Short mmCIF file of C-alpha atoms in Angstrom, two decimals:
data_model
loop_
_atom_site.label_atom_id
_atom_site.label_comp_id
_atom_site.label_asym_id
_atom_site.label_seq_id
_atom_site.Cartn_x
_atom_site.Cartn_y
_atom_site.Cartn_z
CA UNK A 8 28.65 110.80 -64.78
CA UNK A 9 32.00 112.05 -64.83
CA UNK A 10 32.00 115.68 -62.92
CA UNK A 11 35.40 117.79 -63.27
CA UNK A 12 35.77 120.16 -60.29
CA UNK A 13 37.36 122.92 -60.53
CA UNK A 14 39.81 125.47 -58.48
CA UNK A 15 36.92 127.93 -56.76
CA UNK A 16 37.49 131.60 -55.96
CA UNK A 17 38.96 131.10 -52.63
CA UNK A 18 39.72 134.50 -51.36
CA UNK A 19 39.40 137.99 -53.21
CA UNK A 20 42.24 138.76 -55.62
CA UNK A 21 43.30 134.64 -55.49
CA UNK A 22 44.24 133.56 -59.19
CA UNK A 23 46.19 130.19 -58.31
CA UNK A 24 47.44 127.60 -55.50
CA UNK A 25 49.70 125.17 -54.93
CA UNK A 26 48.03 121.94 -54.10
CA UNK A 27 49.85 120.92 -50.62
CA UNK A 28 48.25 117.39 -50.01
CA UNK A 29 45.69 115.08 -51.98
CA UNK A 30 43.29 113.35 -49.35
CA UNK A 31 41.92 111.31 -51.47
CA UNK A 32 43.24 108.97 -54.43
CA UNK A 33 42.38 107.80 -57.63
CA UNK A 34 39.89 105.06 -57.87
CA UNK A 35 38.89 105.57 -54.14
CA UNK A 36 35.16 106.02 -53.14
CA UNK A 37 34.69 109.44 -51.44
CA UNK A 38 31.58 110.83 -49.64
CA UNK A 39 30.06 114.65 -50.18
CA UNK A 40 31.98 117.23 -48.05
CA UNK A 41 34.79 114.78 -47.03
CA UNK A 42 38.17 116.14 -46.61
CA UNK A 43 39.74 116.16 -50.66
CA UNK A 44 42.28 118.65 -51.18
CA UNK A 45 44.90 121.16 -49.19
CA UNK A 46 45.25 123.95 -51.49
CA UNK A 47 47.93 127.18 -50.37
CA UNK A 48 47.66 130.28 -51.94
CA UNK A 49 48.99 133.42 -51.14
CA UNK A 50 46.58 134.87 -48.26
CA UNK A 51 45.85 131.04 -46.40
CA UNK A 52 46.19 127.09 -46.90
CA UNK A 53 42.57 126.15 -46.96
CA UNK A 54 40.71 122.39 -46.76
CA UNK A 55 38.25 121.91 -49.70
CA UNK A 56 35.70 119.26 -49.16
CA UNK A 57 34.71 117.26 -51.62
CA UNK A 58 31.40 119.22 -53.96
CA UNK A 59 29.57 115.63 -54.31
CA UNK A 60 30.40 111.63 -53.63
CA UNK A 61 31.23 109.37 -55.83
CA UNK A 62 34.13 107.75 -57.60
CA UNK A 63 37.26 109.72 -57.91
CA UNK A 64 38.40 109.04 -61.62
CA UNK A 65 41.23 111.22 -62.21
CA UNK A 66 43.55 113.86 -59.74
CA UNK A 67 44.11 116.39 -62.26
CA UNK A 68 47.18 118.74 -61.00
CA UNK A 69 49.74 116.69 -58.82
CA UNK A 70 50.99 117.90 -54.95
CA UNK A 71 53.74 120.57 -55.25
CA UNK A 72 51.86 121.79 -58.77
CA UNK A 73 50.43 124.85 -59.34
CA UNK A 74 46.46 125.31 -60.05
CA UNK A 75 44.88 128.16 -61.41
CA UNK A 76 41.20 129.45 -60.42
CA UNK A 77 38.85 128.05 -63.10
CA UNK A 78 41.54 124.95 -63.74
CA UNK A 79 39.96 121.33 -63.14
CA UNK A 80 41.59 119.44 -60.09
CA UNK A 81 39.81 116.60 -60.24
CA UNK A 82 37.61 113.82 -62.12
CA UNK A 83 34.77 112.47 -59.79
CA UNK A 84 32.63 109.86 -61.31
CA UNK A 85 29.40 110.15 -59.16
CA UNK A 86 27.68 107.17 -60.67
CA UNK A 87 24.66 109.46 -63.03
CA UNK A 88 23.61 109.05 -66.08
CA UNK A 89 26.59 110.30 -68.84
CA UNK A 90 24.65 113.42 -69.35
CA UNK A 91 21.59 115.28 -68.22
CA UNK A 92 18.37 115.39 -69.91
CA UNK A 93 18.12 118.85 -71.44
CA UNK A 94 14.73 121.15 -71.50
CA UNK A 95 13.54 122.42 -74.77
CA UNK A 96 15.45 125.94 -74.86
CA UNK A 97 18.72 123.82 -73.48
CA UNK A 98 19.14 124.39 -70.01
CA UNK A 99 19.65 120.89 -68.17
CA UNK A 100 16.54 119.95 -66.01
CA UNK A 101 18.67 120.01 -62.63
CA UNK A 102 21.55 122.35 -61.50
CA UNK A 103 24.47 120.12 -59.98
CA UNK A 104 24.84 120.53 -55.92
CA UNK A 105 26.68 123.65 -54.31
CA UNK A 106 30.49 123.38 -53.42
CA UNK A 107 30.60 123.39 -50.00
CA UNK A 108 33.00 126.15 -48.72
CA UNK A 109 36.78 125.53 -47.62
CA UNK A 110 38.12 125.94 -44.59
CA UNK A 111 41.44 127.73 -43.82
CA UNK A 112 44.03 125.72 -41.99
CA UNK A 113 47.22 127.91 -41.78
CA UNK A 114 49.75 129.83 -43.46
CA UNK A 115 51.47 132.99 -43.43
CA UNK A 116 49.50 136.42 -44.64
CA UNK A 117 50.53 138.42 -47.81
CA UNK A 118 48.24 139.55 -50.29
CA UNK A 119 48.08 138.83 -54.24
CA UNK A 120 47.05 140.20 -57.16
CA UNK A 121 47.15 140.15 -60.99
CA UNK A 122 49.82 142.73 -61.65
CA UNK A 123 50.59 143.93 -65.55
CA UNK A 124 52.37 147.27 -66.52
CA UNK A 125 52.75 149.25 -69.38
CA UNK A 126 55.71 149.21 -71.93
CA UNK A 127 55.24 145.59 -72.11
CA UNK A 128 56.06 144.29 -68.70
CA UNK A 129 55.58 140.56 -67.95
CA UNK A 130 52.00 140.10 -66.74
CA UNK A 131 52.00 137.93 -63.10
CA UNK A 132 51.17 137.43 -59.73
CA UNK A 133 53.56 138.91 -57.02
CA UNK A 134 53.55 135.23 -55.43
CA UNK A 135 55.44 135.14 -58.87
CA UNK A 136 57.28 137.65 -59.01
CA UNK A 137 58.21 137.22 -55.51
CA UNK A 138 59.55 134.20 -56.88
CA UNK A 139 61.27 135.06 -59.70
CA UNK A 140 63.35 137.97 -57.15
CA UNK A 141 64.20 135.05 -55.00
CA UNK A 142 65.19 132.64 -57.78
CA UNK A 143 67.66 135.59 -59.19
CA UNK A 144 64.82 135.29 -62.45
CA UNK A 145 64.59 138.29 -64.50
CA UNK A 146 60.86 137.51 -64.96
CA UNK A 147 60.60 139.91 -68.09
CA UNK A 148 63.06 137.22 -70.12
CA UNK A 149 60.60 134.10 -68.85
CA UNK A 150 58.46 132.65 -71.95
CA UNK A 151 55.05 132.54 -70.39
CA UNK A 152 52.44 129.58 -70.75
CA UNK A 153 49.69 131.08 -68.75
CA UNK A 154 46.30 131.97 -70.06
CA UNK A 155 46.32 135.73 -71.63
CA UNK A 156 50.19 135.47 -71.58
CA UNK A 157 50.40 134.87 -67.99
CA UNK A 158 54.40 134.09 -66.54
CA UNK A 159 53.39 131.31 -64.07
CA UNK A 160 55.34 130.25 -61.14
CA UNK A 161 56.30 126.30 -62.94
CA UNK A 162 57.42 129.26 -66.26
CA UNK A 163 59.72 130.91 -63.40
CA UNK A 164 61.29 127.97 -62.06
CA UNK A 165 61.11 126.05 -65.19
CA UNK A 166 63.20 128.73 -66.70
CA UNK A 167 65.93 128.93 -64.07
CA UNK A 168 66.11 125.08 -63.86
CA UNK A 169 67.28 125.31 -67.53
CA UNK A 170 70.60 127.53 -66.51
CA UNK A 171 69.60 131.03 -67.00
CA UNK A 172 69.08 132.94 -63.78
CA UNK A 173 69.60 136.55 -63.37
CA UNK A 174 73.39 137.59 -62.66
CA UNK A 175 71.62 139.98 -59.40
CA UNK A 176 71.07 136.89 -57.51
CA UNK A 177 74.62 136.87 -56.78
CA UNK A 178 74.36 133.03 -56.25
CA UNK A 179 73.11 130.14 -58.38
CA UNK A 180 70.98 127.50 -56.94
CA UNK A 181 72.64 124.49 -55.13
CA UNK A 182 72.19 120.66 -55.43
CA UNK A 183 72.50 118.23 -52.75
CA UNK A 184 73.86 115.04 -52.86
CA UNK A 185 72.29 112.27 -51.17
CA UNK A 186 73.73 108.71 -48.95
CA UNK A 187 71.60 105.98 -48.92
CA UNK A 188 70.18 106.69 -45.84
CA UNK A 189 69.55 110.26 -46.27
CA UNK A 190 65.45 111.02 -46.28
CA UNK A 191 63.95 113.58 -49.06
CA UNK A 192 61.00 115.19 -48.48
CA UNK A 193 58.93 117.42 -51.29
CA UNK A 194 59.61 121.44 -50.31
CA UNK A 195 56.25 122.55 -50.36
CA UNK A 196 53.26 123.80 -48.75
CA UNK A 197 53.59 126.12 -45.77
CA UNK A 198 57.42 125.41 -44.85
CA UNK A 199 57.74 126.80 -48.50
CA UNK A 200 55.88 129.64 -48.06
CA UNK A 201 57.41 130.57 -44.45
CA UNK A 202 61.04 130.64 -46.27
CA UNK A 203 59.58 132.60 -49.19
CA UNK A 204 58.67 135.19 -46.50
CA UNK A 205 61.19 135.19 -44.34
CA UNK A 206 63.49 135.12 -47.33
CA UNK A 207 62.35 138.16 -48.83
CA UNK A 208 62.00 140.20 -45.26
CA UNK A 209 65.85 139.31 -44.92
CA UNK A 210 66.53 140.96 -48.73
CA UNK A 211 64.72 144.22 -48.25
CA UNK A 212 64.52 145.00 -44.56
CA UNK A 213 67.62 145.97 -43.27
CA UNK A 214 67.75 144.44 -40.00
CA UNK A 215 69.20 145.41 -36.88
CA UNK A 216 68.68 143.91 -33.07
CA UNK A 217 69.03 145.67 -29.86
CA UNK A 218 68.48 143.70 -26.44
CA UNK A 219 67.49 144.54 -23.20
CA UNK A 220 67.39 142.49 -19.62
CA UNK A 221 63.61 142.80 -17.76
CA UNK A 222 63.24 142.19 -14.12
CA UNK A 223 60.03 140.13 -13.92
CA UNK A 224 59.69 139.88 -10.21
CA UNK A 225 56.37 141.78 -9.46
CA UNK A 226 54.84 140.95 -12.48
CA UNK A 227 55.53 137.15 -11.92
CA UNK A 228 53.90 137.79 -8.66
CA UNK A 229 51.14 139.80 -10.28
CA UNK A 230 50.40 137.20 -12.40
CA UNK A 231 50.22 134.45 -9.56
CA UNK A 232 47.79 136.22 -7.87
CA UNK A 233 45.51 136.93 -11.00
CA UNK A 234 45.98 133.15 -12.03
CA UNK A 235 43.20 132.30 -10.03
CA UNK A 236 40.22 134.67 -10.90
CA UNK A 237 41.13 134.25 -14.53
CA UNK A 238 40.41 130.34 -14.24
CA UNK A 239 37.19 131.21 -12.92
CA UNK A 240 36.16 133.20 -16.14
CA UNK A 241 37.88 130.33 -17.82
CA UNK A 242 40.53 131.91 -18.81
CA UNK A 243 44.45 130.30 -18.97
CA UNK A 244 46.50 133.44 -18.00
CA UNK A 245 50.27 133.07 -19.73
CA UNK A 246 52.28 136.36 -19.63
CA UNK A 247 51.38 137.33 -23.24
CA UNK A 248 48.59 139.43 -22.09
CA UNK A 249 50.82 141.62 -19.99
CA UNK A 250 53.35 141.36 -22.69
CA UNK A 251 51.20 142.57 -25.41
CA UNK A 252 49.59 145.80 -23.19
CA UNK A 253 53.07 146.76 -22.42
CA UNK A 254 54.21 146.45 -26.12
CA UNK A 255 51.24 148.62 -27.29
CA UNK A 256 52.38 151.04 -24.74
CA UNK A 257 55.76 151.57 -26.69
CA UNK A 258 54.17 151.62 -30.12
CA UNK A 259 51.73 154.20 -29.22
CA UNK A 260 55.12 156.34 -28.00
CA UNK A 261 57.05 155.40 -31.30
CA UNK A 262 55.34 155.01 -34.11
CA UNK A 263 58.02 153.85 -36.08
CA UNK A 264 57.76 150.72 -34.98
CA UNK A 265 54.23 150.16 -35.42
CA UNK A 266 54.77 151.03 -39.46
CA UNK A 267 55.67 149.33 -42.72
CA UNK A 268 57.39 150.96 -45.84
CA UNK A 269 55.48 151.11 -49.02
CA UNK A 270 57.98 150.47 -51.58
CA UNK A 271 55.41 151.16 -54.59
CA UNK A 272 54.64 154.71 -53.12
CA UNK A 273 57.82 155.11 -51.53
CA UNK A 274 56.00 155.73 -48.45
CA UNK A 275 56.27 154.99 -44.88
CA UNK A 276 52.66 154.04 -43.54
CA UNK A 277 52.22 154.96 -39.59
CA UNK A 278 49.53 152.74 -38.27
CA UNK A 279 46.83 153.78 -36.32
CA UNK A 280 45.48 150.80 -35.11
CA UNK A 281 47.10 148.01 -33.17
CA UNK A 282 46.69 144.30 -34.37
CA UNK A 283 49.63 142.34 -32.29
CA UNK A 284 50.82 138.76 -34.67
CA UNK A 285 51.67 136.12 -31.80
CA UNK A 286 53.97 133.33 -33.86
CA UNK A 287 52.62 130.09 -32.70
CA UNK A 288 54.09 126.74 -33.85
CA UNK A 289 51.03 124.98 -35.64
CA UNK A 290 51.02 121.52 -36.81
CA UNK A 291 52.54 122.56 -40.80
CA UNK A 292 55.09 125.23 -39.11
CA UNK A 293 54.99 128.07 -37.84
CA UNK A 294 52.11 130.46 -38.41
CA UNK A 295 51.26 133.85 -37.31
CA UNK A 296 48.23 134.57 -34.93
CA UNK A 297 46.36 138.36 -34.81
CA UNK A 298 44.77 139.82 -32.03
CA UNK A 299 43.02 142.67 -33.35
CA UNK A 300 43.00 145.91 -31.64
CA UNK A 301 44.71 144.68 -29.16
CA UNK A 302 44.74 148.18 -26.79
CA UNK A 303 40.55 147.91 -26.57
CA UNK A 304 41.09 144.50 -24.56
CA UNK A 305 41.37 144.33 -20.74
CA UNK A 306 44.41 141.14 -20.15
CA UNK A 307 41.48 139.03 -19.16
CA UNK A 308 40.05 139.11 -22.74
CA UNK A 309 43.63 139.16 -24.49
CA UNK A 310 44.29 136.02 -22.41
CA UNK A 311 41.10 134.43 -23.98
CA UNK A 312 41.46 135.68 -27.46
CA UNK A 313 45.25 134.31 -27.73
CA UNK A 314 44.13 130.98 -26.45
CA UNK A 315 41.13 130.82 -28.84
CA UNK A 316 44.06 131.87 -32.03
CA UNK A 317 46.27 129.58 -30.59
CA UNK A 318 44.10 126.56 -30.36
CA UNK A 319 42.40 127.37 -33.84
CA UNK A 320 45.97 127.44 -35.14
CA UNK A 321 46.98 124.03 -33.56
CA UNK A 322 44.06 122.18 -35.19
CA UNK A 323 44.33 123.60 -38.19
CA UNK A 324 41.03 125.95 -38.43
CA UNK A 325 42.55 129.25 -38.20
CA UNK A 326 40.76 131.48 -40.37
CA UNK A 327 42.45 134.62 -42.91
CA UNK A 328 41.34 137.00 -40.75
CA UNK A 329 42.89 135.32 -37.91
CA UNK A 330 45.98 135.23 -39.66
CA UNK A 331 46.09 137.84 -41.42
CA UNK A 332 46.95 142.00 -40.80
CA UNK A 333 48.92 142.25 -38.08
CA UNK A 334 51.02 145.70 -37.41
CA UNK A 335 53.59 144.41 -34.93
CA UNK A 336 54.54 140.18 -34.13
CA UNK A 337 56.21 138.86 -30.66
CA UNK A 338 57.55 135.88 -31.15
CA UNK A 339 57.90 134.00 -27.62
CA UNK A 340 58.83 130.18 -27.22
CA UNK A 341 57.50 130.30 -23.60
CA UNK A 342 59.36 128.23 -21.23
CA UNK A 343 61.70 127.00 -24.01
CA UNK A 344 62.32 131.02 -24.66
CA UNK A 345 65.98 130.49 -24.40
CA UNK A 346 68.22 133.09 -23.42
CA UNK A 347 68.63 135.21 -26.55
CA UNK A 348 67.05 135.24 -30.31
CA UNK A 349 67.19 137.54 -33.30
CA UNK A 350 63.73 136.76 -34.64
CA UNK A 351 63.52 137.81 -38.05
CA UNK A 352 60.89 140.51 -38.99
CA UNK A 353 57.27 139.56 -40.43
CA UNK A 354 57.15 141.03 -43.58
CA UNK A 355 55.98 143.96 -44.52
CA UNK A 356 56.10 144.90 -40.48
CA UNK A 357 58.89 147.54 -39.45
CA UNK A 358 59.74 145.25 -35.71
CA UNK A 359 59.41 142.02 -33.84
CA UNK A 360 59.93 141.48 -30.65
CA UNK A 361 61.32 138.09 -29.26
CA UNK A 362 60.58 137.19 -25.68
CA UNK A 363 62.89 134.79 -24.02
CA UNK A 364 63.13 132.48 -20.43
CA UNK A 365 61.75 133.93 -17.30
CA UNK A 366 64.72 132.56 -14.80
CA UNK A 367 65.93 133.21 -10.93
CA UNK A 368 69.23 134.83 -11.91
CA UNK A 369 71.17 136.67 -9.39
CA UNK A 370 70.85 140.69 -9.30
CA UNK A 371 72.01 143.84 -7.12
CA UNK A 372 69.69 146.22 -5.95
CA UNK A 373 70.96 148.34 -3.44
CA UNK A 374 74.09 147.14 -3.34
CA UNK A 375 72.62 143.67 -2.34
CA UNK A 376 73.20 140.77 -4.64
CA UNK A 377 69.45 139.19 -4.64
CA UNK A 378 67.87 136.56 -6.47
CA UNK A 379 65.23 138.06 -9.10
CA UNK A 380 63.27 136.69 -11.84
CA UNK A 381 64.73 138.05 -15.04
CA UNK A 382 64.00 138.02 -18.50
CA UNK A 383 66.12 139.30 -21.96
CA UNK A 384 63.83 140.66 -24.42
CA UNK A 385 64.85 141.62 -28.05
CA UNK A 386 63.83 143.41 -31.00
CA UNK A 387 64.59 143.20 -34.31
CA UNK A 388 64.12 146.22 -36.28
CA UNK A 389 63.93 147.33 -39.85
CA UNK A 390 66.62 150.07 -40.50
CA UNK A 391 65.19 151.30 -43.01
CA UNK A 392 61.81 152.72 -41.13
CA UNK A 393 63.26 153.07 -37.59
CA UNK A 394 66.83 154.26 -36.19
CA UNK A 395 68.22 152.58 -32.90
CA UNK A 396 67.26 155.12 -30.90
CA UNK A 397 63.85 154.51 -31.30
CA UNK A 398 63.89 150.58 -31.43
CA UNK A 399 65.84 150.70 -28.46
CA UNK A 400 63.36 153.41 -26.59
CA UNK A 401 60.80 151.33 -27.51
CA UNK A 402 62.05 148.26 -25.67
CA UNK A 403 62.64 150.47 -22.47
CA UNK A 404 59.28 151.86 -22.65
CA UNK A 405 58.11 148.10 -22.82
CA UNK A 406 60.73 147.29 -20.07
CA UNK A 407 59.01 150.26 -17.38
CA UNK A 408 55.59 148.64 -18.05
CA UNK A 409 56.64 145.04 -17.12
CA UNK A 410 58.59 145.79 -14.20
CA UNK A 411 55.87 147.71 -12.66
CA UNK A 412 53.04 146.05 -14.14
CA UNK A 413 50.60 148.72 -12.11
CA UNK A 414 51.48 151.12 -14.55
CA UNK A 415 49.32 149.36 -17.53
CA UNK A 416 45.58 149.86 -15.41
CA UNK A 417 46.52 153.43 -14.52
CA UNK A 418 46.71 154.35 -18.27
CA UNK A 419 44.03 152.48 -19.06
CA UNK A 420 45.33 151.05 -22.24
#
């Protein structure tokens, strides 16, 4: 029979998602639990297997669409009878099989809700009204189609395709004309959703970058040394580790940078507990890692917990809560560091810290010119939360740790 499957309750406050990929097509034979469906919602891009074989007759809600929780996706025809036998008082004789659960694959965090004021203000998600704010939108002038008078995110755009966005966007969307042997590809999925964040950090934070040069020597050293009896506990020892315990360091000393601003409450929110983001290039884009409470952790075990994010994130089976909550992000390229970046903040964070090419440069201590292993390091910093004097005493603070690493076991953090 035919069986229509619809959008589950993915994640606690989810209403919708934008379907990023269709495994499977129409009129294909598909097993239980196989791959289906890449679905993207606010909080994580999840993989939802397929709730029973069969047939599939019909893909409901195209790629790039949005689907609401409760919506059908898709038609399966499993091959039963057209209907099942009923018992006297009604209830069908067998209860169709469980969905099996999705998995996450990757995307960046934020959280969503169904938000509705008083005085007649639109009802919608913030993924909406995030989008309306970046589409220049005034969502209170969009006619909704949504259930209960819902302004959906196809209402937002469908309204500001048909000429009337808001004058505060300052400036009107642009189309791009194509050659012949230009290539066009659907802007969707999580490249869409990492410029709808980093978007909307760049129109409310206030941004500013200071930068500071790091001499690496001893710790380079250091970590030569330690190399070895962190492969025997299995353990691939990168500089992040030492990186991370010196950042905590200078968040525990200014707060400030270890905050975000609630906007709602007009509030600045200090926090107390230190969950470092690591961006890591995944196989959709870029995505951000969490290592929770990151100051409990001796370098051995941050080395093994960024390698375990790291590698979850590269095949695609990062989970929320590994994505999800962190207080303060370093973005590092590694070797390909480069010699300077203004990484852009991860909203709603107050900082990021970008960590560039470890490189023999040529240096004078003691008058001497000397060849040293030297590093830039630089932070970008919300303005709005932090002055320059404290994003740029934090980076010191981080600076004293790394160029005498022995500093980081004394305190014990």
């Amino acid at each position: 029979m035919a069986f229509e499957f619809k959008l589950p309750d993915i994640g606690e406050g989810v209403v919708e998602g934008e379907i990023v990929k269709w495994k499977v097509k129409e009129g294909e034979t598909i097993k239980l639990d196989q791959p289906m469906v890449e679905v993207m919602t606010d909080k994580a891009t999840v993989e939802i297997p397929a709730p029973r074989g069969g047939k599939v007759a019909k893909i409901m809600v195209a790629e790039g669409k949005i689907c609401l929780v409760g919506q059908v996706m898709i038609v399966i025809d499993d091959g039963g009878p057209a209907a099942a036998k009923s018992s006297g008082n009604g209830a069908s004789k067998s209860a169709p099989p469980p969905v099996p659960p999705p998995r996450a694959v990757a995307a960046p965090p934020s959280a969503v809700s169904l938000e509705s004021g008083a005085g007649g203000r639109a009802l919608a998600t913030p993924a909406t009204r995030r989008l309306a704010r970046e589409m220049g939108v005034d969502i209170s002038s969009v006619r909704p189609t949504g259930k209960h008078g819902r302004v959906t995110s196809d209402d937002v755009r469908s309204h500001q395709t048909h000429g009337r966005p808001a004058a505060a966007a300052g400036v009107a969307p642009m189309a791009i004309a194509s050659t012949g042997a230009d290539e066009r590809v659907p802007f969707r999925g999580l490249r869409k959703a990492i410029a709808a964040n980093m978007s909307r950090s760049k129109q409310t934070a206030a941004h500013f970058t200071y930068v500071e040069e790091v001499d690496m020597t001893e710790l380079v050293a250091l970590r030569t040394r330690a190399k070895e009896k962190a492969a025997q506990r299995g353990v691939k020892l990168s500089y992040l580790p030492f990186l991370i315990k010196a950042a905590v360091h200078g968040l525990k000393k200014w707060p400030s940078i270890n905050a975000s601003l609630d906007e709602v409450a007009q509030e600045v929110v200090y926090k107390k507990h230190y969950h470092l983001g690591i961006a890591t290039q995944g196989p959709q884009g870029l995505a951000v890692g969490v290592v929770r409470e990151a100051d409990r952790r001796s370098i051995f075990d941050l080395g093994r917990e960024i390698e375990r994010i790291a590698e979850a994130i590269r095949v695609g089976k990062a989970t929320r809560e590994e994505l999800t909550g962190s207080t303060f992000t370093i973005s590092s390229l590694g070797q390909l560091g480069g010699v300077l970046a203004t990484p852009i903040i991860n909203f709603p964070e107050s900082a990021i810290m970008g960590v560039h090419k470890i490189a023999e440069r040529p240096a004078v201590r003691d008058g001497q010119i000397v060849i040293r292993h030297l590093m830039n390091l630089s932070i970008s910093v919300d303005h709005r939360i932090a002055d320059g004097y404290d994003g740029a005493m934090f980076l010191q603070e981080v600076k004293a740790y790394l160029e005498d690493p022995t500093l980081m076991f004394m305190e014990m953090v």
